[in-house]
PDB file of C-alpha atoms in Angstrom:
ATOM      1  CA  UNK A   1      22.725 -20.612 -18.214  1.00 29.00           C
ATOM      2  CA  UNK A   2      25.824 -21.523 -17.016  1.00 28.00           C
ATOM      3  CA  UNK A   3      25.641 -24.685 -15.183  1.00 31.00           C
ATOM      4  CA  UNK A   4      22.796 -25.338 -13.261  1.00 31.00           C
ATOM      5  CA  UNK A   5      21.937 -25.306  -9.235  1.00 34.00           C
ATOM      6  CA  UNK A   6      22.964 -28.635  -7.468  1.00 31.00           C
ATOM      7  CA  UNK A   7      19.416 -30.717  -7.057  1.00 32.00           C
ATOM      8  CA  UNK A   8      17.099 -30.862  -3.790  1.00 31.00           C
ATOM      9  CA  UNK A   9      15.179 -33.544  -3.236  1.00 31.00           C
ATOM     10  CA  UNK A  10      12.149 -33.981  -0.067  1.00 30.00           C
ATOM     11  CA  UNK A  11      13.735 -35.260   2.712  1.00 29.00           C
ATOM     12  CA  UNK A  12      16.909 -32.725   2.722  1.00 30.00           C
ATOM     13  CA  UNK A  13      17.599 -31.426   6.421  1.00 29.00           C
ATOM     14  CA  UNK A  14      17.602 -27.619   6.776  1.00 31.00           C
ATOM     15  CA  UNK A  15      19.932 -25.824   8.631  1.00 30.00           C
ATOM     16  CA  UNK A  16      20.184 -25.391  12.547  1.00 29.00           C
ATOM     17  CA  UNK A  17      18.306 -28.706  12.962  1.00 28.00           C
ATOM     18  CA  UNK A  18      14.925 -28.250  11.570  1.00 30.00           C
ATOM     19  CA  UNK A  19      13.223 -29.886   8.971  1.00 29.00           C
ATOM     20  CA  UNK A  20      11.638 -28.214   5.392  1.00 29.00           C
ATOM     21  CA  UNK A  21       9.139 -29.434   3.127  1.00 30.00           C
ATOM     22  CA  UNK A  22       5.597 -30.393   3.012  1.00 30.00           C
ATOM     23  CA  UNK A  23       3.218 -33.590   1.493  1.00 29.00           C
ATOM     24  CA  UNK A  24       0.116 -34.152   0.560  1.00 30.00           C
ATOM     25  CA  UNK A  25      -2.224 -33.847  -2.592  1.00 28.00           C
ATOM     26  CA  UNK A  26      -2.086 -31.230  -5.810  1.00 32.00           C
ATOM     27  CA  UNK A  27      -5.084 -28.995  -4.725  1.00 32.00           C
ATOM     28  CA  UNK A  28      -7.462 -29.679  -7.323  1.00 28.00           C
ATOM     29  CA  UNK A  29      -9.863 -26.871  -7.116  1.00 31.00           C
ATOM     30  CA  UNK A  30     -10.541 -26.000 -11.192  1.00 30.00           C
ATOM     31  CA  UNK A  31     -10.978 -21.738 -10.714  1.00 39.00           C
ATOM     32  CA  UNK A  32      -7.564 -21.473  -8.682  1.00 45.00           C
ATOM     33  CA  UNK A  33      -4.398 -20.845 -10.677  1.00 45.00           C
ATOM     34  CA  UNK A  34      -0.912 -21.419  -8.387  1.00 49.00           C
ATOM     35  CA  UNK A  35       1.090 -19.028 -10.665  1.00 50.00           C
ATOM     36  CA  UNK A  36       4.024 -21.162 -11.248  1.00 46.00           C
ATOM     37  CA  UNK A  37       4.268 -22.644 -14.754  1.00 44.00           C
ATOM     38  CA  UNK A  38       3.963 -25.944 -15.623  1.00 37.00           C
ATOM     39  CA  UNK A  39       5.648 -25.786 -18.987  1.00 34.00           C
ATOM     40  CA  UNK A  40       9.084 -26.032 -20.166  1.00 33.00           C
ATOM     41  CA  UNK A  41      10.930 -22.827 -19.495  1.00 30.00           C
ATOM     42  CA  UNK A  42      12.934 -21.140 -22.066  1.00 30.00           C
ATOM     43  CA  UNK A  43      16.572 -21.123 -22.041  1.00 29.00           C
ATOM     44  CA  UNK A  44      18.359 -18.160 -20.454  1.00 28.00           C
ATOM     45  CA  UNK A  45      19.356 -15.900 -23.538  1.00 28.00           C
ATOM     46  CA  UNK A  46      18.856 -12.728 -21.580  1.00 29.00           C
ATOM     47  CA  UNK A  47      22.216 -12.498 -19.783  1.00 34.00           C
ATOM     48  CA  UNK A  48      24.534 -10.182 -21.073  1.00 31.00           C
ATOM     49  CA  UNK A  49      21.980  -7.655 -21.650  1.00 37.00           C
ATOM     50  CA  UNK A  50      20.902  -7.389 -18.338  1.00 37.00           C
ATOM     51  CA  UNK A  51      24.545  -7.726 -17.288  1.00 35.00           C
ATOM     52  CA  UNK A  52      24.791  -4.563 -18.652  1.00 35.00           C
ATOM     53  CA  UNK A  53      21.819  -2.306 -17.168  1.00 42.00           C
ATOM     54  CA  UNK A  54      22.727  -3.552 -13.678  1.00 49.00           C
ATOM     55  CA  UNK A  55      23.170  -0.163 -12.569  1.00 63.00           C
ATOM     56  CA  UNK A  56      19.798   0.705 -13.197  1.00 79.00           C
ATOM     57  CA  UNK A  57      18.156  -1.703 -11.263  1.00 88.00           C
ATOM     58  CA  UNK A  58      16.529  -1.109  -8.052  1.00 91.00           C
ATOM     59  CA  UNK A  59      17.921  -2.921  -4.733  1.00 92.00           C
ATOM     60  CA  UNK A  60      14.509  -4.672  -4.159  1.00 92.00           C
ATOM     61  CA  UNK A  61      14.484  -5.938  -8.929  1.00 94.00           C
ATOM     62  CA  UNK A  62      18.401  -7.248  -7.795  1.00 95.00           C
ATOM     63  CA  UNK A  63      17.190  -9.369  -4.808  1.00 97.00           C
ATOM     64  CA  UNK A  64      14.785 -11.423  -7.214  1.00 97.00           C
ATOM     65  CA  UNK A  65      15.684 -14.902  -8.459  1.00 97.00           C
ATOM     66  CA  UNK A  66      14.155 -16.963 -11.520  1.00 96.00           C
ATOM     67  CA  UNK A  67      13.247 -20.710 -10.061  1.00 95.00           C
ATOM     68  CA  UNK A  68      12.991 -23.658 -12.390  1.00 93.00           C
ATOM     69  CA  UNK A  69      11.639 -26.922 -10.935  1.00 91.00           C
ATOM     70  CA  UNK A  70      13.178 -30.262 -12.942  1.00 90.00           C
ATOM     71  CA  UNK A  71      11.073 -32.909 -11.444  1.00 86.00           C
ATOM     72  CA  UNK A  72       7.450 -34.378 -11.618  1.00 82.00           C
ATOM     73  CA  UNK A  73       7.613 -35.535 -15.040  1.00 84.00           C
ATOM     74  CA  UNK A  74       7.695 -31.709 -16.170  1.00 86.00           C
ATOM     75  CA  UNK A  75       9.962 -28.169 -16.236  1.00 88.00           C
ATOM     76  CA  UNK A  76       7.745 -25.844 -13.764  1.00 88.00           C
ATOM     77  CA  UNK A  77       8.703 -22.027 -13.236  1.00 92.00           C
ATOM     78  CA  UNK A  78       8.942 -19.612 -10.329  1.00 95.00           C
ATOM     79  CA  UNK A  79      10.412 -17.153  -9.071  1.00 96.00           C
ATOM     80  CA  UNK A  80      12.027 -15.221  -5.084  1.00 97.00           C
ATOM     81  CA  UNK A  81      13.362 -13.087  -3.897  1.00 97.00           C
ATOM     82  CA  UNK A  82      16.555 -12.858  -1.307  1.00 97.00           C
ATOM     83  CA  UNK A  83      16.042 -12.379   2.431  1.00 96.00           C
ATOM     84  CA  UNK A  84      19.705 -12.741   3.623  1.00 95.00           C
ATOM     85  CA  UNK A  85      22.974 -12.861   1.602  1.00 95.00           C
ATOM     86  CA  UNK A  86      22.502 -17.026   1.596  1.00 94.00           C
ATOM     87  CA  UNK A  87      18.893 -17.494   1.915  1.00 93.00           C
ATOM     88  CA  UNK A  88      15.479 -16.625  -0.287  1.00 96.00           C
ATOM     89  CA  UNK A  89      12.112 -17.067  -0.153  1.00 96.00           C
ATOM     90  CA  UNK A  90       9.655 -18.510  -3.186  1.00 94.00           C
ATOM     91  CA  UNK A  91       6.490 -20.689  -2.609  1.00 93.00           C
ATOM     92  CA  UNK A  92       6.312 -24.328  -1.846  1.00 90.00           C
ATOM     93  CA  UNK A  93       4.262 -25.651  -4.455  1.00 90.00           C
ATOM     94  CA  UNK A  94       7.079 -24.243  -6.625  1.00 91.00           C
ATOM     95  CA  UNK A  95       9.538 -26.213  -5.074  1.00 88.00           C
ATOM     96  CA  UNK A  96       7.525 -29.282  -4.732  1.00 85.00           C
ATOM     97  CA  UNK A  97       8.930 -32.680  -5.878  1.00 83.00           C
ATOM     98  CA  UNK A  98      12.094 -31.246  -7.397  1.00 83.00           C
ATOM     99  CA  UNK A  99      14.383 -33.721  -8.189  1.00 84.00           C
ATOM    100  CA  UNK A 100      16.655 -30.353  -9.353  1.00 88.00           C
ATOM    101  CA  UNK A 101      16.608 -26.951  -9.038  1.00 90.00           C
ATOM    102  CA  UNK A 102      18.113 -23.960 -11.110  1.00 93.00           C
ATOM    103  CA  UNK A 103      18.039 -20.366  -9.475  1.00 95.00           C
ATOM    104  CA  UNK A 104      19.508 -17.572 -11.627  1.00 96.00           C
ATOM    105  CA  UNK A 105      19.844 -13.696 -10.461  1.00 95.00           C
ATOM    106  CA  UNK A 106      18.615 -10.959 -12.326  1.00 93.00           C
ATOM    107  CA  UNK A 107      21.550 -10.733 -14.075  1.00 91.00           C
ATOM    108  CA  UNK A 108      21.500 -14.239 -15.432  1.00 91.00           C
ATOM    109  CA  UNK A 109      24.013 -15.940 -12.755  1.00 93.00           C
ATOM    110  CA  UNK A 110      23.508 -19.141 -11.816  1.00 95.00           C
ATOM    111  CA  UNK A 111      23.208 -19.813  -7.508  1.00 94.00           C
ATOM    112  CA  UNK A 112      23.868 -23.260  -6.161  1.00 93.00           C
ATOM    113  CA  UNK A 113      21.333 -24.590  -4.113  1.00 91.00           C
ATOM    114  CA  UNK A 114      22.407 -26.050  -0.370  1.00 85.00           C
ATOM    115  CA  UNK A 115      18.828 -27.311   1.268  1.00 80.00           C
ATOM    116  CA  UNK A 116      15.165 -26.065   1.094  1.00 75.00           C
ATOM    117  CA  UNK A 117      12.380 -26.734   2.709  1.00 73.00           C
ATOM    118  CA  UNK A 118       8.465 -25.658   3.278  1.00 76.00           C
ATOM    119  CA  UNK A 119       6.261 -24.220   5.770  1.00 79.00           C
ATOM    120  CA  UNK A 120       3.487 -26.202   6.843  1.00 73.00           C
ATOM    121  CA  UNK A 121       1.057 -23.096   7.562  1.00 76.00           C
ATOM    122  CA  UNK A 122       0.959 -21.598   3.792  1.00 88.00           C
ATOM    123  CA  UNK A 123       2.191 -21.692   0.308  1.00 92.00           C
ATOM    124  CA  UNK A 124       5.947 -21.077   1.397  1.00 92.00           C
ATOM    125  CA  UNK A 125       9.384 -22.083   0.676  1.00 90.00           C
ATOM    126  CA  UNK A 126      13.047 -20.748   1.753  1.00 91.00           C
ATOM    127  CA  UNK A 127      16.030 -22.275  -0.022  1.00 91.00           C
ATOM    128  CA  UNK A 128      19.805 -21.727   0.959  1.00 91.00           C
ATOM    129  CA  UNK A 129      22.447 -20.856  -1.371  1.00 93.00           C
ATOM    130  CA  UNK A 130      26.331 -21.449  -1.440  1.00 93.00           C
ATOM    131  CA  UNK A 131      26.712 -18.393  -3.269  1.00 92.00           C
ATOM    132  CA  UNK A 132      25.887 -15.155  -1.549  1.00 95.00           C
ATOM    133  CA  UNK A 133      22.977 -13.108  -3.362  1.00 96.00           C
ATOM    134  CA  UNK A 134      23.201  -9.645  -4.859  1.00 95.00           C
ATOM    135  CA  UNK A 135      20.685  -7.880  -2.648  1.00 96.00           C
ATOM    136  CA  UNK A 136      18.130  -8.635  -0.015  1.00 96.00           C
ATOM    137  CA  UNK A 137      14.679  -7.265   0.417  1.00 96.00           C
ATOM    138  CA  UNK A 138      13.256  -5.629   3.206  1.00 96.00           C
ATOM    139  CA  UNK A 139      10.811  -7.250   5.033  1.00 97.00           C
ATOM    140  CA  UNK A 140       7.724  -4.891   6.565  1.00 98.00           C
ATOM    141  CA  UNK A 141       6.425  -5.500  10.060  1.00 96.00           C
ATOM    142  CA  UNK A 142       2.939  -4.967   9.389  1.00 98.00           C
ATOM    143  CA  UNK A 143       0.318  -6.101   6.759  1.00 98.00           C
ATOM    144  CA  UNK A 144      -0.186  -2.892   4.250  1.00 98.00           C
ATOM    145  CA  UNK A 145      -4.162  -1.309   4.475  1.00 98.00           C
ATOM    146  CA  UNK A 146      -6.729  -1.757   2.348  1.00 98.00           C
ATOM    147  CA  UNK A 147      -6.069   0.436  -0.663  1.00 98.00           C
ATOM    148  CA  UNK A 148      -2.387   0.724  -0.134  1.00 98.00           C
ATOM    149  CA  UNK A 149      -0.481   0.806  -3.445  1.00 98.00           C
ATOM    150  CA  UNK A 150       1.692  -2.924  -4.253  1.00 98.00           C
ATOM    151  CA  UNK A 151       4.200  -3.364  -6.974  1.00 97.00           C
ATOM    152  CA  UNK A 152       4.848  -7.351  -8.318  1.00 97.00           C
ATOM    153  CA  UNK A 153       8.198  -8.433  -8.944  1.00 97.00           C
ATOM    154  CA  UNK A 154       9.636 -11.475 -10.495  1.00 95.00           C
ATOM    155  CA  UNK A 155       9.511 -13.877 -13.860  1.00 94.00           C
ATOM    156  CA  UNK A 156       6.594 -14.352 -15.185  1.00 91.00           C
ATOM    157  CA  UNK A 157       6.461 -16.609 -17.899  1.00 86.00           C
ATOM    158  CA  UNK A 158      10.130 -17.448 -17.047  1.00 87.00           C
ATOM    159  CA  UNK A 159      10.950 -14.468 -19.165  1.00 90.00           C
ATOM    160  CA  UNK A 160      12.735 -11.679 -17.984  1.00 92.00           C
ATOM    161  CA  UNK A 161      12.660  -9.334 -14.656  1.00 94.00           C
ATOM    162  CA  UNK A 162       8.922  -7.715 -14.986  1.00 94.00           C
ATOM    163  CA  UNK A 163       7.071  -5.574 -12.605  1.00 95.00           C
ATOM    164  CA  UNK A 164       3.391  -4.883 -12.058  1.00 96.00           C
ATOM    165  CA  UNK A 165       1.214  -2.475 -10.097  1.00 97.00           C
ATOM    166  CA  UNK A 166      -1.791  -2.503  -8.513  1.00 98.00           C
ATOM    167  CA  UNK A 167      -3.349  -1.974  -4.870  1.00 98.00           C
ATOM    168  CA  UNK A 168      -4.874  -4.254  -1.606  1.00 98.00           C
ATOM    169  CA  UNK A 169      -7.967  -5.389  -1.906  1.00 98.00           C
ATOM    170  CA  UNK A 170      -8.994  -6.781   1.281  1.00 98.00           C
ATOM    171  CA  UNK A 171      -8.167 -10.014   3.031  1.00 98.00           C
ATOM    172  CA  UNK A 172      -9.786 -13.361   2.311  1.00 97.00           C
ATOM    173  CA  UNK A 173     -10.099 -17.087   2.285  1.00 96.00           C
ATOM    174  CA  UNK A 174      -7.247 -18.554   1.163  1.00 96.00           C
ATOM    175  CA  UNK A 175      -8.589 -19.872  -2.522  1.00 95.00           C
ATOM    176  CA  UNK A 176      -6.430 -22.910  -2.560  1.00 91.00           C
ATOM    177  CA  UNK A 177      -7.398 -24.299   0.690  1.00 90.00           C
ATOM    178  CA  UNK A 178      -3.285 -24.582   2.385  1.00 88.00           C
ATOM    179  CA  UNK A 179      -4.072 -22.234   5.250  1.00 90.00           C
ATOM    180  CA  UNK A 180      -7.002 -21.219   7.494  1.00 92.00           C
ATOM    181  CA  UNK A 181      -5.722 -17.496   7.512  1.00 94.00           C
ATOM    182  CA  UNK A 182      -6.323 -14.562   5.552  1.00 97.00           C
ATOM    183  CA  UNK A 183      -4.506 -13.925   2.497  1.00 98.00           C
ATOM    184  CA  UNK A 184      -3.672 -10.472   1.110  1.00 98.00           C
ATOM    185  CA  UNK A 185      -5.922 -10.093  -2.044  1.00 98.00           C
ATOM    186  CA  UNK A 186      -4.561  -7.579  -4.422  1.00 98.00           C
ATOM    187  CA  UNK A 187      -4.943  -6.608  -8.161  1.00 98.00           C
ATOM    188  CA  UNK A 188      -1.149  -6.547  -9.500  1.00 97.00           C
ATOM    189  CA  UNK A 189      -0.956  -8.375 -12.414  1.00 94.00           C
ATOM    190  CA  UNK A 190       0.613 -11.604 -12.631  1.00 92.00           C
ATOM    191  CA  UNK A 191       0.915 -14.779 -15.214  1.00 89.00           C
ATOM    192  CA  UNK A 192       2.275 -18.148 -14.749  1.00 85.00           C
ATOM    193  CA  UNK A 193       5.749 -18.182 -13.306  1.00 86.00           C
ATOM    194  CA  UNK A 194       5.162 -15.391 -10.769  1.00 92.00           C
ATOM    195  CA  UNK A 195       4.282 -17.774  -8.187  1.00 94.00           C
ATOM    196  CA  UNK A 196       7.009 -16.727  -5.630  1.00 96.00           C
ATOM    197  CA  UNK A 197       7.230 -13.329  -6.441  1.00 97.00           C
ATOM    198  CA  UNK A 198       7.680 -10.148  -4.203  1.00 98.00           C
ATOM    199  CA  UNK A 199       4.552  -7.865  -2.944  1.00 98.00           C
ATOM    200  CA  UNK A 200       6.637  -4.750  -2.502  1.00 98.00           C
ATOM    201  CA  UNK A 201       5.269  -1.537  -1.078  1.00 97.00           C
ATOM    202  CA  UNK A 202       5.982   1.958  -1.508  1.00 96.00           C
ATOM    203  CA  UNK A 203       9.296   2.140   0.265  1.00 95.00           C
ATOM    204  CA  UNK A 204      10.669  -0.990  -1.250  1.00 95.00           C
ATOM    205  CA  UNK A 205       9.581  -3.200   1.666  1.00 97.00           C
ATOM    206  CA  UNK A 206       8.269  -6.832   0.976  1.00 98.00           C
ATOM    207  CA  UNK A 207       4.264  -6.930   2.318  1.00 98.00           C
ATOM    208  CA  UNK A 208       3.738 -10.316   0.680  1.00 98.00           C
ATOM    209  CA  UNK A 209       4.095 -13.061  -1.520  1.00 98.00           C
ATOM    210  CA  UNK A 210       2.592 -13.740  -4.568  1.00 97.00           C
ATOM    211  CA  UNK A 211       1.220 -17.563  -5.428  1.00 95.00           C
ATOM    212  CA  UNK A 212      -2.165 -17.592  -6.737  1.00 94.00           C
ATOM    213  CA  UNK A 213      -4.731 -16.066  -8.959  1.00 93.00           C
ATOM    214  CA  UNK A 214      -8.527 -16.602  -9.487  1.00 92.00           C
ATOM    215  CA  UNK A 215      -9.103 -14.581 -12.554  1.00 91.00           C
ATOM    216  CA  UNK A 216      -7.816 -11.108 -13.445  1.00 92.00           C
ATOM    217  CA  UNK A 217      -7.269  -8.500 -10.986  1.00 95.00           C
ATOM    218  CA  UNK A 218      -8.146 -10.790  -8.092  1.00 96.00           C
ATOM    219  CA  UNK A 219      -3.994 -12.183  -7.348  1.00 97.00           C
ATOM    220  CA  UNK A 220      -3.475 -13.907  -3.803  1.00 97.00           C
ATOM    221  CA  UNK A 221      -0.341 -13.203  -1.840  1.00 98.00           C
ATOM    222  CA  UNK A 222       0.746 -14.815   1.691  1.00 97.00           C
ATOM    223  CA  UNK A 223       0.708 -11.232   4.056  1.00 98.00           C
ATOM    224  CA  UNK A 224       4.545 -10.809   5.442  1.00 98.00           C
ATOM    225  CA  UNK A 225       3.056 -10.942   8.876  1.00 97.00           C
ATOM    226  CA  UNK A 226       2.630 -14.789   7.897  1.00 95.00           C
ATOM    227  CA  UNK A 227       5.641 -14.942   6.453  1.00 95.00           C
ATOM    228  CA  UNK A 228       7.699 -13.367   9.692  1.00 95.00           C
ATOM    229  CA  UNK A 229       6.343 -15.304  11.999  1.00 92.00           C
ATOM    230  CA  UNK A 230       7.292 -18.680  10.260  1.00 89.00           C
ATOM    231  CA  UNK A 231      10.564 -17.410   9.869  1.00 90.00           C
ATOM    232  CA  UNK A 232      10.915 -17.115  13.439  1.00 89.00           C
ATOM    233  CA  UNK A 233       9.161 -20.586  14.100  1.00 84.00           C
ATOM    234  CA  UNK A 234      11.517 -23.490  12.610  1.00 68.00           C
ATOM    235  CA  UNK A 235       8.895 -25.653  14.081  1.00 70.00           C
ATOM    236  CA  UNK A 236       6.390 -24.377  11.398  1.00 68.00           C
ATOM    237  CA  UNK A 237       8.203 -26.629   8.261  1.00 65.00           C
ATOM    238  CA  UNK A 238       8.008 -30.333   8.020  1.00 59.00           C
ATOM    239  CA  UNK A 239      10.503 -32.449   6.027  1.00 53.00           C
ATOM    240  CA  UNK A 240       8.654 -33.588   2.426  1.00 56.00           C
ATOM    241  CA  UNK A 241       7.838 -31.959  -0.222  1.00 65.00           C
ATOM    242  CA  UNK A 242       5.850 -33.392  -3.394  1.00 68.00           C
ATOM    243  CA  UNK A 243       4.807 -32.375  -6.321  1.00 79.00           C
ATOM    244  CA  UNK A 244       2.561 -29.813  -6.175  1.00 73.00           C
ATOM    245  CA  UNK A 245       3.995 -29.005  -2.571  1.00 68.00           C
ATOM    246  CA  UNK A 246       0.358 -29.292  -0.832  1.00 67.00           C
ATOM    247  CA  UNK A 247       0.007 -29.907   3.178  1.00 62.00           C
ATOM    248  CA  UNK A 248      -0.996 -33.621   4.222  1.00 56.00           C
ATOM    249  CA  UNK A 249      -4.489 -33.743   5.421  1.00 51.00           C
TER     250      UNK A 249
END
């Protein structure tokens, strides 16, 4: 790519006066799968062909961002998705422990990173950006129903722009143990690297975020009624992040 996003490390300050991040251990439960990949990530050879087949990408496959996590002894892989011109969301065990991170658009342009940070409540993350991004994705106000169709979207494999289809599932346990609420359970397929990704529905609007998997066709996402109300909460992100990105306790 060219150049690569300035480097966040825990501790950074977020904006209006809050603090981002999280700490604690790497959840260690054997059958759980955070989707973010722990090996080194390829270089970015895809840019001038997507450069080039901008125009036929849709607003919500321009809001999402490849995520690569230089820190912790290793090169992990993510991916986001915009939620303002300056601001996107990904997970926080992607971020975790990052002594740099790279963000790229879809069409292979490199963003600057500014701060990010982590909510305490689930597997979260929003990063700010000096650059503005392409496109933003809509956020629903309500948790989709059981059996409503859900499209993935994002990097797997740190490879190029991919989307996946599936449907809701149901609600359940949290698998990796962050958060005490129910997370949207869904069958889209996704591989190592999607962690971050966008749960779209029908009419383009985000209903949740991908970060974990338990086998195929059982994917966890964090439902965008979680998500909204820790964007309106500041309160809900503390100011560390490890590796791994899991709450203390």
């Amino acid at each position: 790519g060219r150049g690569a996003g300035r480097g966040w490390s825990p501790g950074v300050g977020a904006r209006g006066g809050g603090g981002w991040g999280g700490a604690g251990p790497q959840p260690s439960q054997a059958a759980v799968t955070p989707s973010a990949g722990a090996a080194p990530a390829p270089a970015v050879t895809w840019n001038a062909a997507a450069a080039g087949r901008v125009q036929g990408f849709s607003e919500f496959e321009r809001a999402a961002l490849r995520v690569r996590n230089i820190g912790c002894g290793t090169v992990a892989t993510g991916s986001g998705f915009a939620i303002s011109d300056h601001a996107f969301i990904t997970n926080r065990h992607v971020v975790g422990g990052a002594n740099l991170l790279q963000v790229s658009t879809f069409d292979g342009h490199d963003v600057e990173v500014t701060t990010a940070g982590a909510a305490v409540t689930a597997d979260l993350a929003i990063v700010w950006t000096t650059q503005s991004l392409p496109a933003t994705v809509r956020l629903a106000q309500s948790n989709p129903a059981i059996g409503a169709p859900v499209t993935a979207v994002g990097f797997p494999l740190g490879g190029p722009l991919t989307t996946s289809h599936g449907k809701v599932l149901g609600y359940a346990k949290d698998p990796v143990g962050w958060s005490s609420k129910p997370m949207l359970l869904n069958d889209a397929p996704i591989e190592h690297g999607s962690s971050g990704s966008a749960l779209l529905n029908d009419d383009g609007e985000l209903v949740g975020v991908v970060y974990a998997g338990t086998g195929p066709g059982s994917y966890y996402a964090v439902p965008v009624e979680i998500l909204n109300s820790i964007l309106q909460d500041p309160d809900s992100y503390s100011q560390s992040a490890p590796c791994g990105g899991a709450p203390a306790g």
